[in-house]
CSV table of C-alpha atoms in Angstrom, one decimal:
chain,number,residue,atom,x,y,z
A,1,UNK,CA,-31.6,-5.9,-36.4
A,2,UNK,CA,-28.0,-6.3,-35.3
A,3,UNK,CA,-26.9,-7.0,-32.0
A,4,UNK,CA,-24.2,-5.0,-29.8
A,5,UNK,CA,-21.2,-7.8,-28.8
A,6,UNK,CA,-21.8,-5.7,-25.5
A,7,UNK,CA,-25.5,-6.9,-25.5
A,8,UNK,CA,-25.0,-10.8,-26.0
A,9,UNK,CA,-25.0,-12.9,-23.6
A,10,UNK,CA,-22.1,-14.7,-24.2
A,11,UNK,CA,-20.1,-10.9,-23.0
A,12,UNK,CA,-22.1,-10.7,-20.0
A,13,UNK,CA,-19.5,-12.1,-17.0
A,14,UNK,CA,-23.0,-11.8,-14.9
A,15,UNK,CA,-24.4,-15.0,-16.9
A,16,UNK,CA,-21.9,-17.3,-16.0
A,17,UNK,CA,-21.6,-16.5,-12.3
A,18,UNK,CA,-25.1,-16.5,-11.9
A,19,UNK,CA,-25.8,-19.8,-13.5
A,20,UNK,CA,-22.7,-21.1,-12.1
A,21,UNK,CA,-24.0,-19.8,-8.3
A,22,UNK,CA,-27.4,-21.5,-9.3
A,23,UNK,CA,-25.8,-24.8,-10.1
A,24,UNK,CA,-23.8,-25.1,-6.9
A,25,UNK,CA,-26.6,-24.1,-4.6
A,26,UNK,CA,-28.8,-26.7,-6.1
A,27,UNK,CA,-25.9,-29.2,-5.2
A,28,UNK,CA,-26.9,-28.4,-1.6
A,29,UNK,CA,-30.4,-29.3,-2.2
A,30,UNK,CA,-30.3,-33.1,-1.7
A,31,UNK,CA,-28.1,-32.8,1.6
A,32,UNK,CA,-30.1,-30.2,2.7
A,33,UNK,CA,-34.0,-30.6,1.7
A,34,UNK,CA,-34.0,-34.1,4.4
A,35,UNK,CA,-33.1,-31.7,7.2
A,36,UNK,CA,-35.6,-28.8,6.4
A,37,UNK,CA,-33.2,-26.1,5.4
A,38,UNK,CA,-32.5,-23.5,3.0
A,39,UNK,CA,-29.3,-22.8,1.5
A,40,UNK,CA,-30.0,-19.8,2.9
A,41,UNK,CA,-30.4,-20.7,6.1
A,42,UNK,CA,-27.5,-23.6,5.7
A,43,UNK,CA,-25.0,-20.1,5.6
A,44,UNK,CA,-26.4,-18.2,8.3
A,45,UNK,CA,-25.9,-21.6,10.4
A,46,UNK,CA,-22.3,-21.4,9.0
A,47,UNK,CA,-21.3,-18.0,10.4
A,48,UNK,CA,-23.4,-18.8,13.7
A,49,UNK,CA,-21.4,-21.9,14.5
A,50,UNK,CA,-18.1,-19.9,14.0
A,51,UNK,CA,-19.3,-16.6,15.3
A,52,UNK,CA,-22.4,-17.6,18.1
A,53,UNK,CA,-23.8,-14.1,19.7
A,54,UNK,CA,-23.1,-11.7,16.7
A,55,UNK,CA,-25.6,-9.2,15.6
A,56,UNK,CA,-28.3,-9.1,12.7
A,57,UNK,CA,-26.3,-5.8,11.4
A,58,UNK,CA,-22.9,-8.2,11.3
A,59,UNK,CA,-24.5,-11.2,10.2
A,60,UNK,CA,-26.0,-9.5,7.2
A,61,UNK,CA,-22.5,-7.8,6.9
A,62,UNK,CA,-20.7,-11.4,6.4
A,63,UNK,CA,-23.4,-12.8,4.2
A,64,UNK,CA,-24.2,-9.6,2.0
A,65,UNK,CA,-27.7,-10.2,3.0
A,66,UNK,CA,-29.8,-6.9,4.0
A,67,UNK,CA,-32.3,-6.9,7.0
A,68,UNK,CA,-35.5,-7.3,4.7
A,69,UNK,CA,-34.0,-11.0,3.7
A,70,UNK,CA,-32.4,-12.0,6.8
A,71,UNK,CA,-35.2,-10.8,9.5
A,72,UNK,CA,-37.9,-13.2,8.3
A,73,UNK,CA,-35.4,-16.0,7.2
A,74,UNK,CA,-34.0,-15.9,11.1
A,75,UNK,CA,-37.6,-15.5,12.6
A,76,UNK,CA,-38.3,-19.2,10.4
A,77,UNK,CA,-34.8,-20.5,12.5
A,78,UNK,CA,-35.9,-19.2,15.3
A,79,UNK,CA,-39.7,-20.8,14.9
A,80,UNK,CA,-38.2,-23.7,14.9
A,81,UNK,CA,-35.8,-23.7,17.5
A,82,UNK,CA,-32.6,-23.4,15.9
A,83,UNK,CA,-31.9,-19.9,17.3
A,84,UNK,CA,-33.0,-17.1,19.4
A,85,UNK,CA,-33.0,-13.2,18.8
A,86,UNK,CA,-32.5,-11.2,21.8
A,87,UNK,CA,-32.3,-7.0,21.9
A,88,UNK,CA,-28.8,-6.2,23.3
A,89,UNK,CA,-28.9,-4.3,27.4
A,90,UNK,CA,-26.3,-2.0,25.7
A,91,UNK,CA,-28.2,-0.5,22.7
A,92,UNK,CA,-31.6,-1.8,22.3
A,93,UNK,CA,-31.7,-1.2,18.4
A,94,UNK,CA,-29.4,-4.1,18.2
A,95,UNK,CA,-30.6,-7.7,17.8
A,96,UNK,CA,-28.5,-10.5,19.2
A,97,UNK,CA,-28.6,-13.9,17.6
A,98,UNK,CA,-27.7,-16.9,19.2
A,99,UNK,CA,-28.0,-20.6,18.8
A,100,UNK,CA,-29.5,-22.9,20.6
A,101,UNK,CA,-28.9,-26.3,21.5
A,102,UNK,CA,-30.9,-27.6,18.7
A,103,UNK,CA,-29.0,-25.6,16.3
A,104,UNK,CA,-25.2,-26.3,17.7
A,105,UNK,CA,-26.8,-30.4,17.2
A,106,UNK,CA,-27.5,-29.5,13.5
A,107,UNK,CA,-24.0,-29.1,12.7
A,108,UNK,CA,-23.4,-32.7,13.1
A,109,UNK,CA,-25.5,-33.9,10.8
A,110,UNK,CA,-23.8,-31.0,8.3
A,111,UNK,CA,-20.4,-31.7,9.2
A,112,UNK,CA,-19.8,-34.0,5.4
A,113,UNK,CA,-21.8,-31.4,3.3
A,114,UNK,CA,-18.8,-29.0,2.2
A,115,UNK,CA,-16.7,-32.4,0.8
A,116,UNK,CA,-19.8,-34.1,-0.7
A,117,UNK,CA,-20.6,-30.8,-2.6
A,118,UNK,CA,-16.9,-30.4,-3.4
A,119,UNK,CA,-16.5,-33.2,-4.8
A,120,UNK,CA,-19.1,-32.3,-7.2
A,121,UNK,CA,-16.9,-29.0,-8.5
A,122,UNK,CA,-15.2,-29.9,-11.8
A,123,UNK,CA,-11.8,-28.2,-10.2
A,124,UNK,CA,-9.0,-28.6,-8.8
A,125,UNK,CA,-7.4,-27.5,-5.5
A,126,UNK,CA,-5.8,-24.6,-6.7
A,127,UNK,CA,-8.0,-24.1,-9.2
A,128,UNK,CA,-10.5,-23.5,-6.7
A,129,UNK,CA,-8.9,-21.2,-4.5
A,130,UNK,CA,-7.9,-19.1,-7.4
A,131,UNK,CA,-11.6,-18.9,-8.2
A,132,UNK,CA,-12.3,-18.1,-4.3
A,133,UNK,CA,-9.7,-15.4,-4.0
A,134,UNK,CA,-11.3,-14.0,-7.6
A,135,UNK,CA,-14.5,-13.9,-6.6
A,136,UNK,CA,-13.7,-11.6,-3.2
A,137,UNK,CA,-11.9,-9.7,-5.1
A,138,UNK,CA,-15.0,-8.8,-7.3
A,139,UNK,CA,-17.4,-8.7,-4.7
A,140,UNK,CA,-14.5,-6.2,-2.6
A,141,UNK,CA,-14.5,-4.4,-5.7
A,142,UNK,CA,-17.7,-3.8,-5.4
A,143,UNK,CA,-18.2,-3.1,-1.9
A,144,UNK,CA,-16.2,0.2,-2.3
């Protein structure tokens, strides 16, 4: 039986950004296994220590994560002490999250992660941000 060029998985532009996501993420793995974190929970740190006091609705919103995978991934953070969730006095649906001091004191021990990993990354510089801006253009793309 013949197979469709559209069917192989050489065509597929899903393939390689998948395994290519998979690979990178495990990279994390060895810097972030000793700490007992999550890639996962390695990004939601990131756009806590940049944006501290956002919402569960913007969070998910800067990760792409929806409620279902971020509510029990922050209620692990929060077990063990990195962060706390708090309904806002203005509109009680809304869920504050917010570090604490044990989770601001994680970021030092993150702070050579991004190079280490980098470094890892058969590109170069521009090569890189060429992929970067590429990638948010698809995932924009998508968004619409």
């Amino acid at each position: 039986m013949k197979v469709n060029d559209n069917m192989k998985l050489d065509s597929q532009l899903c393939f390689p950004l998948y395994a290519a996501a998979r690979k990178i993420v495990n990279l994390y793995t060895p810097y972030l296994k000793p700490l007992g974190i999550t890639y996962t929970q390695y990004i939601v740190f990131m756009v806590l220590w940049e944006n501290d006091g956002i919402s569960v609705g913007e969070l998910g919103r800067k990760l792409y994560l929806d409620n279902g995978t971020l509510t029990p991934l922050l209620k692990k953070m929060q077990d063990k002490g990195y962060l706390t969730r708090v309904r806002s006095k203005e509109d009680e649906r809304v869920v504050i999250v917010t570090l604490t001091d044990e989770g601001w004191a994680l970021r030092e021990k993150v702070l050579s992660i991004p190079e280490s990993v980098g470094s890892c990354v058969p590109l170069s510089e521009e090569e890189a941000r060429t992929l970067y801006s590429l990638l948010y253009r698809v995932i924009d793309g998508m968004e619409r």
